[in-house]
């Protein structure tokens, strides 16, 4: 993908009128004295390094507790978010969040009237000072037109009432996710890790981010009106429907569906990977019909896989993916491109498959 050593440039232009790449890895941005990145493959490994950081542990616990989590969780220490994100863009993360670090208060376990101890710690965090950094990460990711920033908010009345104002700081970001869960910031951070761990690494295109179950996350204690208010700002939460615990929606702040954008990211990353592999593993790709056909076949194979995974719509008449791949011949290429060995004649387009999120049924009763 971008900011990595590559000979391939893939540009996606999205028109909205009417797994060779791991796409579920999460990065935690934590403010510190210097820039650094560390990758962890398990919660136990992370605990050895960040055992005293409650919020890092909460996100990591939520992430690694899910059955199908990504293969790595990154902790990126930053002095400036955009600078660190640029420096470590090639590490392989798809989702990222800024962790609040100021005003952490750890309360003792709550003692009930019957003398029982619930053995739970409540962590309260003042996130005000970190909002600017979260916005900076959001803006950075928006500028790249790929990957996702995730913001975790506790599901309390104050946050619901202020959700529209909180969103204003981020604008209608097409790449920022607001997930509202838990009774405090620690539980909200667990929710972030759980959300990405449960859904992010599923076969891209095969799942929507609505209706998903997250291990360890409790349904929120909000009214239907409050949940609708979150949805009006394109935030979503965790609820119970028909007796099943599940995410209430699956959109970014702009109203785009996460799975659609995630699918676009998969196509882009997969094309870059497979075309680079073609160039690197071939003795020579000739600048003629034979070489151009190899490039065409590689792109077609990726888009066919995207169709099989559910990213691209299937034509009901042909049962083939609704995508096109076009190439120009050597004769149609400029002399400069031929001299520089730069092929620019391939174009493709596809139709997203979409998903059904609501159903309206019209019935009739005959007497």
mmCIF file of C-alpha atoms in Angstrom:
data_model
loop_
_atom_site.group_PDB
_atom_site.id
_atom_site.type_symbol
_atom_site.label_atom_id
_atom_site.label_comp_id
_atom_site.label_asym_id
_atom_site.label_seq_id
_atom_site.Cartn_x
_atom_site.Cartn_y
_atom_site.Cartn_z
ATOM 1 C CA UNK A 1 0.000 0.000 0.000
ATOM 2 C CA UNK A 2 1.082 3.647 0.126
ATOM 3 C CA UNK A 3 4.475 4.627 1.588
ATOM 4 C CA UNK A 4 5.945 1.181 0.914
ATOM 5 C CA UNK A 5 8.617 0.204 -1.568
ATOM 6 C CA UNK A 6 6.625 -0.667 -4.683
ATOM 7 C CA UNK A 7 6.596 -0.352 -8.472
ATOM 8 C CA UNK A 8 2.798 -0.394 -8.589
ATOM 9 C CA UNK A 9 0.410 2.536 -8.239
ATOM 10 C CA UNK A 10 -3.296 1.785 -7.942
ATOM 11 C CA UNK A 11 -5.785 4.643 -7.859
ATOM 12 C CA UNK A 12 -9.444 4.033 -7.036
ATOM 13 C CA UNK A 13 -12.035 6.606 -8.029
ATOM 14 C CA UNK A 14 -15.384 5.935 -6.381
ATOM 15 C CA UNK A 15 -18.556 6.845 -8.230
ATOM 16 C CA UNK A 16 -21.724 6.677 -6.136
ATOM 17 C CA UNK A 17 -24.802 7.662 -8.216
ATOM 18 C CA UNK A 18 -28.016 5.921 -7.409
ATOM 19 C CA UNK A 19 -6.837 -12.887 1.600
ATOM 20 C CA UNK A 20 -3.403 -12.093 0.147
ATOM 21 C CA UNK A 21 -3.317 -9.057 2.448
ATOM 22 C CA UNK A 22 -4.132 -9.035 6.172
ATOM 23 C CA UNK A 23 -6.827 -6.394 6.542
ATOM 24 C CA UNK A 24 -7.651 -6.715 10.241
ATOM 25 C CA UNK A 25 -4.580 -5.431 12.069
ATOM 26 C CA UNK A 26 -5.035 -2.652 14.628
ATOM 27 C CA UNK A 27 -2.628 0.114 15.688
ATOM 28 C CA UNK A 28 -2.840 1.884 19.053
ATOM 29 C CA UNK A 29 -1.361 5.401 19.064
ATOM 30 C CA UNK A 30 -0.116 6.326 22.534
ATOM 31 C CA UNK A 31 1.534 9.674 23.319
ATOM 32 C CA UNK A 32 5.110 9.442 24.574
ATOM 33 C CA UNK A 33 8.510 11.105 24.612
ATOM 34 C CA UNK A 34 9.693 9.670 21.300
ATOM 35 C CA UNK A 35 8.446 7.841 18.235
ATOM 36 C CA UNK A 36 8.458 4.069 18.343
ATOM 37 C CA UNK A 37 6.510 1.077 17.060
ATOM 38 C CA UNK A 38 6.119 -2.398 18.546
ATOM 39 C CA UNK A 39 4.119 -5.306 17.199
ATOM 40 C CA UNK A 40 2.498 -7.994 19.343
ATOM 41 C CA UNK A 41 1.051 -11.370 18.382
ATOM 42 C CA UNK A 42 -0.713 -12.090 21.683
ATOM 43 C CA UNK A 43 -2.177 -10.409 24.737
ATOM 44 C CA UNK A 44 0.424 -12.086 26.949
ATOM 45 C CA UNK A 45 3.298 -10.621 24.922
ATOM 46 C CA UNK A 46 1.787 -7.136 25.141
ATOM 47 C CA UNK A 47 1.232 -7.435 28.895
ATOM 48 C CA UNK A 48 4.961 -7.949 29.424
ATOM 49 C CA UNK A 49 5.642 -4.507 27.942
ATOM 50 C CA UNK A 50 2.481 -2.522 28.756
ATOM 51 C CA UNK A 51 1.332 -4.210 31.945
ATOM 52 C CA UNK A 52 0.949 -0.859 33.728
ATOM 53 C CA UNK A 53 -1.068 0.837 30.979
ATOM 54 C CA UNK A 54 -4.705 -0.014 31.678
ATOM 55 C CA UNK A 55 -6.136 1.349 28.434
ATOM 56 C CA UNK A 56 -3.597 -0.344 26.167
ATOM 57 C CA UNK A 57 -4.391 -3.595 27.968
ATOM 58 C CA UNK A 58 -8.132 -3.011 27.591
ATOM 59 C CA UNK A 59 -7.938 -2.576 23.802
ATOM 60 C CA UNK A 60 -5.529 -5.488 23.452
ATOM 61 C CA UNK A 61 -7.707 -7.736 25.614
ATOM 62 C CA UNK A 62 -10.765 -6.899 23.515
ATOM 63 C CA UNK A 63 -8.824 -7.513 20.308
ATOM 64 C CA UNK A 64 -7.118 -10.796 21.193
ATOM 65 C CA UNK A 65 -10.217 -12.190 22.923
ATOM 66 C CA UNK A 66 -12.015 -12.498 19.582
ATOM 67 C CA UNK A 67 -11.744 -15.818 17.743
ATOM 68 C CA UNK A 68 -10.767 -14.377 14.346
ATOM 69 C CA UNK A 69 -8.617 -11.395 15.307
ATOM 70 C CA UNK A 70 -5.853 -10.136 13.021
ATOM 71 C CA UNK A 71 -2.367 -11.560 13.273
ATOM 72 C CA UNK A 72 -0.820 -8.521 14.954
ATOM 73 C CA UNK A 73 -1.568 -5.523 17.153
ATOM 74 C CA UNK A 74 0.739 -2.503 16.942
ATOM 75 C CA UNK A 75 1.492 0.047 19.647
ATOM 76 C CA UNK A 76 2.816 3.252 18.087
ATOM 77 C CA UNK A 77 4.286 5.801 20.476
ATOM 78 C CA UNK A 78 4.093 9.333 19.078
ATOM 79 C CA UNK A 79 5.049 12.890 19.812
ATOM 80 C CA UNK A 80 3.104 14.046 16.748
ATOM 81 C CA UNK A 81 0.362 11.786 15.367
ATOM 82 C CA UNK A 82 0.725 12.575 11.669
ATOM 83 C CA UNK A 83 4.509 12.251 11.804
ATOM 84 C CA UNK A 84 4.316 8.860 13.509
ATOM 85 C CA UNK A 85 1.541 7.646 11.200
ATOM 86 C CA UNK A 86 3.687 8.566 8.193
ATOM 87 C CA UNK A 87 6.787 6.920 9.623
ATOM 88 C CA UNK A 88 5.029 3.644 10.433
ATOM 89 C CA UNK A 89 2.496 3.552 7.603
ATOM 90 C CA UNK A 90 4.174 0.531 6.077
ATOM 91 C CA UNK A 91 3.860 -1.632 9.207
ATOM 92 C CA UNK A 92 0.677 -3.281 7.987
ATOM 93 C CA UNK A 93 -2.132 -1.843 10.123
ATOM 94 C CA UNK A 94 -5.580 -1.206 8.632
ATOM 95 C CA UNK A 95 -7.348 0.258 11.688
ATOM 96 C CA UNK A 96 -5.972 2.777 14.182
ATOM 97 C CA UNK A 97 -7.059 4.551 17.352
ATOM 98 C CA UNK A 98 -5.579 7.224 19.625
ATOM 99 C CA UNK A 99 -5.635 6.211 23.268
ATOM 100 C CA UNK A 100 -6.405 8.838 25.909
ATOM 101 C CA UNK A 101 -3.657 8.891 28.488
ATOM 102 C CA UNK A 102 -4.421 11.868 30.744
ATOM 103 C CA UNK A 103 -6.485 11.942 33.907
ATOM 104 C CA UNK A 104 -6.580 8.199 34.475
ATOM 105 C CA UNK A 105 -8.202 7.260 37.795
ATOM 106 C CA UNK A 106 -8.414 3.662 38.952
ATOM 107 C CA UNK A 107 -11.154 3.117 41.520
ATOM 108 C CA UNK A 108 -11.061 0.238 44.029
ATOM 109 C CA UNK A 109 -13.411 -2.728 43.542
ATOM 110 C CA UNK A 110 -17.006 -1.896 44.405
ATOM 111 C CA UNK A 111 -18.319 -3.396 47.652
ATOM 112 C CA UNK A 112 -22.037 -4.201 47.607
ATOM 113 C CA UNK A 113 -24.401 -3.921 50.577
ATOM 114 C CA UNK A 114 -24.240 -7.675 51.095
ATOM 115 C CA UNK A 115 -20.484 -7.408 51.490
ATOM 116 C CA UNK A 116 -19.703 -9.074 48.194
ATOM 117 C CA UNK A 117 -16.837 -7.727 46.086
ATOM 118 C CA UNK A 118 -17.472 -7.532 42.322
ATOM 119 C CA UNK A 119 -13.697 -7.649 41.671
ATOM 120 C CA UNK A 120 -14.000 -5.050 38.915
ATOM 121 C CA UNK A 121 -11.972 -1.896 38.546
ATOM 122 C CA UNK A 122 -13.576 1.202 37.060
ATOM 123 C CA UNK A 123 -11.234 3.348 34.998
ATOM 124 C CA UNK A 124 -12.327 6.924 34.290
ATOM 125 C CA UNK A 125 -10.446 8.953 31.696
ATOM 126 C CA UNK A 126 -10.630 12.612 30.714
ATOM 127 C CA UNK A 127 -10.249 12.462 26.918
ATOM 128 C CA UNK A 128 -10.463 16.222 26.274
ATOM 129 C CA UNK A 129 -6.738 16.709 25.779
ATOM 130 C CA UNK A 130 -6.503 13.822 23.348
ATOM 131 C CA UNK A 131 -9.377 14.780 21.030
ATOM 132 C CA UNK A 132 -7.094 16.936 18.881
ATOM 133 C CA UNK A 133 -4.762 13.982 18.322
ATOM 134 C CA UNK A 134 -7.683 11.725 17.392
ATOM 135 C CA UNK A 135 -8.840 14.352 14.885
ATOM 136 C CA UNK A 136 -5.303 14.620 13.498
ATOM 137 C CA UNK A 137 -5.176 10.852 12.942
ATOM 138 C CA UNK A 138 -8.604 10.969 11.320
ATOM 139 C CA UNK A 139 -7.497 13.753 8.965
ATOM 140 C CA UNK A 140 -4.307 11.872 8.094
ATOM 141 C CA UNK A 141 -6.213 8.702 7.196
ATOM 142 C CA UNK A 142 -8.791 10.676 5.191
ATOM 143 C CA UNK A 143 -5.953 12.210 3.166
ATOM 144 C CA UNK A 144 -4.713 8.719 2.272
ATOM 145 C CA UNK A 145 -8.205 7.609 1.175
ATOM 146 C CA UNK A 146 -7.612 4.208 2.753
ATOM 147 C CA UNK A 147 -7.623 2.570 6.215
ATOM 148 C CA UNK A 148 -9.787 3.561 9.182
ATOM 149 C CA UNK A 149 -9.576 5.639 12.359
ATOM 150 C CA UNK A 150 -11.664 4.277 15.236
ATOM 151 C CA UNK A 151 -12.927 6.365 18.152
ATOM 152 C CA UNK A 152 -14.359 4.726 21.270
ATOM 153 C CA UNK A 153 -16.896 6.577 23.402
ATOM 154 C CA UNK A 154 -18.588 5.301 26.578
ATOM 155 C CA UNK A 155 -22.329 4.718 26.141
ATOM 156 C CA UNK A 156 -23.446 7.303 28.670
ATOM 157 C CA UNK A 157 -26.138 9.973 28.361
ATOM 158 C CA UNK A 158 -23.621 12.833 28.235
ATOM 159 C CA UNK A 159 -21.867 11.379 25.183
ATOM 160 C CA UNK A 160 -25.154 10.659 23.412
ATOM 161 C CA UNK A 161 -26.376 14.223 24.014
ATOM 162 C CA UNK A 162 -23.109 15.661 22.660
ATOM 163 C CA UNK A 163 -22.600 13.197 19.791
ATOM 164 C CA UNK A 164 -23.385 15.743 17.052
ATOM 165 C CA UNK A 165 -20.903 18.232 18.542
ATOM 166 C CA UNK A 166 -18.252 15.551 18.941
ATOM 167 C CA UNK A 167 -18.730 14.565 15.307
ATOM 168 C CA UNK A 168 -18.263 18.192 14.190
ATOM 169 C CA UNK A 169 -14.630 18.033 15.294
ATOM 170 C CA UNK A 170 -14.074 15.200 12.805
ATOM 171 C CA UNK A 171 -16.415 16.477 10.088
ATOM 172 C CA UNK A 172 -18.100 13.979 7.799
ATOM 173 C CA UNK A 173 -15.011 11.821 7.752
ATOM 174 C CA UNK A 174 -15.430 8.909 5.321
ATOM 175 C CA UNK A 175 -12.764 6.929 7.155
ATOM 176 C CA UNK A 176 -13.592 7.450 10.840
ATOM 177 C CA UNK A 177 -15.688 5.050 12.926
ATOM 178 C CA UNK A 178 -17.466 6.095 16.142
ATOM 179 C CA UNK A 179 -18.226 3.028 18.273
ATOM 180 C CA UNK A 180 -20.184 3.794 21.456
ATOM 181 C CA UNK A 181 -20.025 1.023 24.065
ATOM 182 C CA UNK A 182 -19.364 0.332 27.730
ATOM 183 C CA UNK A 183 -20.131 2.321 30.865
ATOM 184 C CA UNK A 184 -16.719 4.009 31.062
ATOM 185 C CA UNK A 185 -13.669 4.743 28.913
ATOM 186 C CA UNK A 186 -11.932 1.475 29.791
ATOM 187 C CA UNK A 187 -14.918 -0.547 28.565
ATOM 188 C CA UNK A 188 -15.174 1.685 25.490
ATOM 189 C CA UNK A 189 -11.547 0.895 24.652
ATOM 190 C CA UNK A 190 -12.227 -2.813 25.099
ATOM 191 C CA UNK A 191 -15.107 -2.312 22.666
ATOM 192 C CA UNK A 192 -12.787 -0.839 20.025
ATOM 193 C CA UNK A 193 -10.430 -3.796 20.282
ATOM 194 C CA UNK A 194 -13.345 -6.208 20.269
ATOM 195 C CA UNK A 195 -15.007 -4.612 17.233
ATOM 196 C CA UNK A 196 -11.882 -4.705 15.080
ATOM 197 C CA UNK A 197 -10.849 -8.121 16.388
ATOM 198 C CA UNK A 198 -14.262 -9.659 15.726
ATOM 199 C CA UNK A 199 -14.951 -8.238 12.260
ATOM 200 C CA UNK A 200 -11.830 -6.672 10.751
ATOM 201 C CA UNK A 201 -10.056 -9.904 9.860
ATOM 202 C CA UNK A 202 -13.042 -11.777 8.453
ATOM 203 C CA UNK A 203 -12.777 -12.437 4.712
ATOM 204 C CA UNK A 204 -13.238 -8.925 3.354
ATOM 205 C CA UNK A 205 -16.520 -8.680 1.489
ATOM 206 C CA UNK A 206 -18.093 -11.658 3.237
ATOM 207 C CA UNK A 207 -19.487 -9.734 6.217
ATOM 208 C CA UNK A 208 -21.209 -6.459 6.974
ATOM 209 C CA UNK A 209 -20.273 -4.614 10.182
ATOM 210 C CA UNK A 210 -23.902 -4.508 11.316
ATOM 211 C CA UNK A 211 -25.366 -7.510 13.208
ATOM 212 C CA UNK A 212 -21.915 -8.622 14.442
ATOM 213 C CA UNK A 213 -21.409 -10.274 17.839
ATOM 214 C CA UNK A 214 -18.419 -9.127 19.906
ATOM 215 C CA UNK A 215 -17.161 -11.327 22.719
ATOM 216 C CA UNK A 216 -16.958 -9.564 26.099
ATOM 217 C CA UNK A 217 -18.956 -6.467 25.099
ATOM 218 C CA UNK A 218 -22.262 -5.895 26.885
ATOM 219 C CA UNK A 219 -25.339 -4.389 25.212
ATOM 220 C CA UNK A 220 -25.678 -0.717 26.117
ATOM 221 C CA UNK A 221 -28.218 0.662 28.573
ATOM 222 C CA UNK A 222 -29.614 3.286 26.190
ATOM 223 C CA UNK A 223 -33.132 4.009 25.015
ATOM 224 C CA UNK A 224 -34.261 3.496 21.432
ATOM 225 C CA UNK A 225 -34.395 7.287 21.051
ATOM 226 C CA UNK A 226 -30.793 7.614 22.242
ATOM 227 C CA UNK A 227 -29.610 4.901 19.857
ATOM 228 C CA UNK A 228 -31.418 6.629 16.993
ATOM 229 C CA UNK A 229 -29.627 9.848 17.934
ATOM 230 C CA UNK A 230 -26.291 8.059 17.616
ATOM 231 C CA UNK A 231 -27.319 6.711 14.213
ATOM 232 C CA UNK A 232 -28.277 10.208 13.046
ATOM 233 C CA UNK A 233 -24.615 11.167 13.485
ATOM 234 C CA UNK A 234 -23.493 7.876 11.883
ATOM 235 C CA UNK A 235 -22.147 6.562 15.180
ATOM 236 C CA UNK A 236 -23.226 3.082 16.238
ATOM 237 C CA UNK A 237 -23.325 0.930 19.344
ATOM 238 C CA UNK A 238 -23.990 -2.564 20.719
ATOM 239 C CA UNK A 239 -27.556 -3.753 21.328
ATOM 240 C CA UNK A 240 -29.808 -6.784 21.710
ATOM 241 C CA UNK A 241 -32.246 -7.614 18.889
ATOM 242 C CA UNK A 242 -34.416 -10.721 18.774
ATOM 243 C CA UNK A 243 -32.472 -12.009 21.772
ATOM 244 C CA UNK A 244 -29.109 -11.666 20.019
ATOM 245 C CA UNK A 245 -26.351 -9.237 21.040
ATOM 246 C CA UNK A 246 -25.021 -7.370 17.996
ATOM 247 C CA UNK A 247 -23.655 -4.137 16.554
ATOM 248 C CA UNK A 248 -26.459 -1.691 15.761
ATOM 249 C CA UNK A 249 -24.986 -0.317 12.515
ATOM 250 C CA UNK A 250 -21.779 -0.352 10.489
ATOM 251 C CA UNK A 251 -21.054 3.084 9.037
ATOM 252 C CA UNK A 252 -18.302 5.680 9.079
ATOM 253 C CA UNK A 253 -19.070 9.303 9.986
ATOM 254 C CA UNK A 254 -19.807 10.187 6.347
ATOM 255 C CA UNK A 255 -22.513 7.528 6.166
ATOM 256 C CA UNK A 256 -20.407 5.160 4.046
ATOM 257 C CA UNK A 257 -20.694 1.496 4.997
ATOM 258 C CA UNK A 258 -17.482 0.154 6.508
ATOM 259 C CA UNK A 259 -17.594 -3.132 4.594
ATOM 260 C CA UNK A 260 -17.834 -1.288 1.245
ATOM 261 C CA UNK A 261 -14.748 0.831 1.967
ATOM 262 C CA UNK A 262 -12.930 -2.145 3.477
ATOM 263 C CA UNK A 263 -13.624 -4.009 0.238
ATOM 264 C CA UNK A 264 -12.150 -1.132 -1.781
ATOM 265 C CA UNK A 265 -9.035 -1.262 0.413
ATOM 266 C CA UNK A 266 -8.760 -5.025 -0.173
ATOM 267 C CA UNK A 267 -8.954 -4.603 -3.941
ATOM 268 C CA UNK A 268 -6.315 -1.868 -3.935
ATOM 269 C CA UNK A 269 -3.934 -3.711 -1.621
ATOM 270 C CA UNK A 270 -4.399 -7.010 -3.456
ATOM 271 C CA UNK A 271 -3.766 -5.466 -6.866
ATOM 272 C CA UNK A 272 -0.598 -3.819 -5.602
ATOM 273 C CA UNK A 273 0.585 -7.077 -4.062
ATOM 274 C CA UNK A 274 -0.210 -9.341 -7.029
ATOM 275 C CA UNK A 275 1.105 -6.995 -9.715
ATOM 276 C CA UNK A 276 4.322 -6.448 -7.753
ATOM 277 C CA UNK A 277 4.638 -10.222 -7.389
ATOM 278 C CA UNK A 278 4.142 -10.636 -11.158
ATOM 279 C CA UNK A 279 6.925 -8.167 -11.937
ATOM 280 C CA UNK A 280 9.289 -9.531 -9.309
ATOM 281 C CA UNK A 281 8.817 -13.229 -10.121
ATOM 282 C CA UNK A 282 9.004 -12.897 -13.905
ATOM 283 C CA UNK A 283 12.253 -12.892 -15.802
ATOM 284 C CA UNK A 284 10.790 -10.146 -17.962
ATOM 285 C CA UNK A 285 7.352 -8.705 -18.730
ATOM 286 C CA UNK A 286 7.674 -7.595 -22.335
ATOM 287 C CA UNK A 287 6.096 -4.344 -23.494
ATOM 288 C CA UNK A 288 3.920 -6.052 -26.089
ATOM 289 C CA UNK A 289 0.672 -8.005 -26.371
ATOM 290 C CA UNK A 290 2.043 -10.950 -24.397
ATOM 291 C CA UNK A 291 3.249 -8.847 -21.472
ATOM 292 C CA UNK A 292 0.144 -6.695 -21.369
ATOM 293 C CA UNK A 293 -2.000 -9.865 -21.361
ATOM 294 C CA UNK A 294 -0.193 -11.047 -18.222
ATOM 295 C CA UNK A 295 -1.017 -7.795 -16.449
ATOM 296 C CA UNK A 296 -4.626 -8.024 -17.620
ATOM 297 C CA UNK A 297 -4.890 -11.607 -16.348
ATOM 298 C CA UNK A 298 -3.481 -10.667 -12.932
ATOM 299 C CA UNK A 299 -5.979 -7.838 -12.438
ATOM 300 C CA UNK A 300 -8.841 -10.021 -13.668
ATOM 301 C CA UNK A 301 -7.877 -12.752 -11.181
ATOM 302 C CA UNK A 302 -7.921 -10.302 -8.261
ATOM 303 C CA UNK A 303 -11.314 -8.913 -9.261
ATOM 304 C CA UNK A 304 -12.671 -12.442 -9.684
ATOM 305 C CA UNK A 305 -11.568 -13.266 -6.126
ATOM 306 C CA UNK A 306 -13.182 -10.020 -4.947
ATOM 307 C CA UNK A 307 -16.404 -11.190 -6.589
ATOM 308 C CA UNK A 308 -16.214 -14.588 -4.915
ATOM 309 C CA UNK A 309 -15.614 -12.920 -1.540
ATOM 310 C CA UNK A 310 -18.673 -10.690 -1.891
ATOM 311 C CA UNK A 311 -16.985 -7.353 -2.611
ATOM 312 C CA UNK A 312 -18.169 -7.111 -6.223
ATOM 313 C CA UNK A 313 -21.724 -7.640 -7.398
ATOM 314 C CA UNK A 314 -22.639 -10.694 -9.502
ATOM 315 C CA UNK A 315 -24.465 -10.275 -12.797
ATOM 316 C CA UNK A 316 -27.649 -12.420 -12.465
ATOM 317 C CA UNK A 317 -27.639 -13.290 -16.174
ATOM 318 C CA UNK A 318 -24.002 -14.327 -16.553
ATOM 319 C CA UNK A 319 -23.143 -15.210 -12.917
ATOM 320 C CA UNK A 320 -19.912 -13.307 -13.498
ATOM 321 C CA UNK A 321 -18.633 -10.369 -11.505
ATOM 322 C CA UNK A 322 -19.801 -6.952 -12.590
ATOM 323 C CA UNK A 323 -16.373 -5.566 -13.385
ATOM 324 C CA UNK A 324 -14.441 -4.556 -16.473
ATOM 325 C CA UNK A 325 -10.722 -4.558 -17.243
ATOM 326 C CA UNK A 326 -9.422 -2.687 -20.289
ATOM 327 C CA UNK A 327 -5.899 -2.332 -21.638
ATOM 328 C CA UNK A 328 -4.236 -0.289 -24.359
ATOM 329 C CA UNK A 329 -1.745 -1.828 -26.776
ATOM 330 C CA UNK A 330 1.891 -0.898 -27.258
ATOM 331 C CA UNK A 331 0.870 1.014 -30.389
ATOM 332 C CA UNK A 332 -1.495 3.124 -28.290
ATOM 333 C CA UNK A 333 1.163 3.880 -25.677
ATOM 334 C CA UNK A 334 3.331 6.993 -25.820
ATOM 335 C CA UNK A 335 6.945 6.788 -26.939
ATOM 336 C CA UNK A 336 8.010 8.241 -23.593
ATOM 337 C CA UNK A 337 6.190 5.524 -21.637
ATOM 338 C CA UNK A 338 7.710 2.823 -23.836
ATOM 339 C CA UNK A 339 11.193 4.318 -23.408
ATOM 340 C CA UNK A 340 10.733 4.597 -19.622
ATOM 341 C CA UNK A 341 9.148 1.090 -19.417
ATOM 342 C CA UNK A 342 6.115 2.622 -17.740
ATOM 343 C CA UNK A 343 2.799 0.998 -18.659
ATOM 344 C CA UNK A 344 -0.191 3.258 -17.956
ATOM 345 C CA UNK A 345 -2.810 1.688 -20.185
ATOM 346 C CA UNK A 346 -4.757 -0.493 -17.759
ATOM 347 C CA UNK A 347 -8.094 0.578 -16.333
ATOM 348 C CA UNK A 348 -10.749 -1.272 -14.363
ATOM 349 C CA UNK A 349 -14.104 -0.608 -12.764
ATOM 350 C CA UNK A 350 -16.495 -2.611 -10.616
ATOM 351 C CA UNK A 351 -19.868 -2.452 -8.920
ATOM 352 C CA UNK A 352 -19.958 -2.994 -5.171
ATOM 353 C CA UNK A 353 -22.170 -5.838 -4.025
ATOM 354 C CA UNK A 354 -23.710 -3.926 -1.118
ATOM 355 C CA UNK A 355 -25.774 -5.704 1.551
ATOM 356 C CA UNK A 356 -29.304 -5.841 2.974
ATOM 357 C CA UNK A 357 -29.570 -4.187 6.389
ATOM 358 C CA UNK A 358 -33.310 -3.729 6.713
ATOM 359 C CA UNK A 359 -36.346 -5.584 5.369
ATOM 360 C CA UNK A 360 -39.854 -4.237 4.843
ATOM 361 C CA UNK A 361 -42.569 -6.870 4.421
ATOM 362 C CA UNK A 362 -46.036 -6.201 3.063
ATOM 363 C CA UNK A 363 -48.562 -8.824 4.127
ATOM 364 C CA UNK A 364 -52.216 -9.435 3.609
ATOM 365 C CA UNK A 365 -54.712 -11.193 5.848
ATOM 366 C CA UNK A 366 -57.677 -12.821 4.098
ATOM 367 C CA UNK A 367 -60.840 -13.398 6.094
#
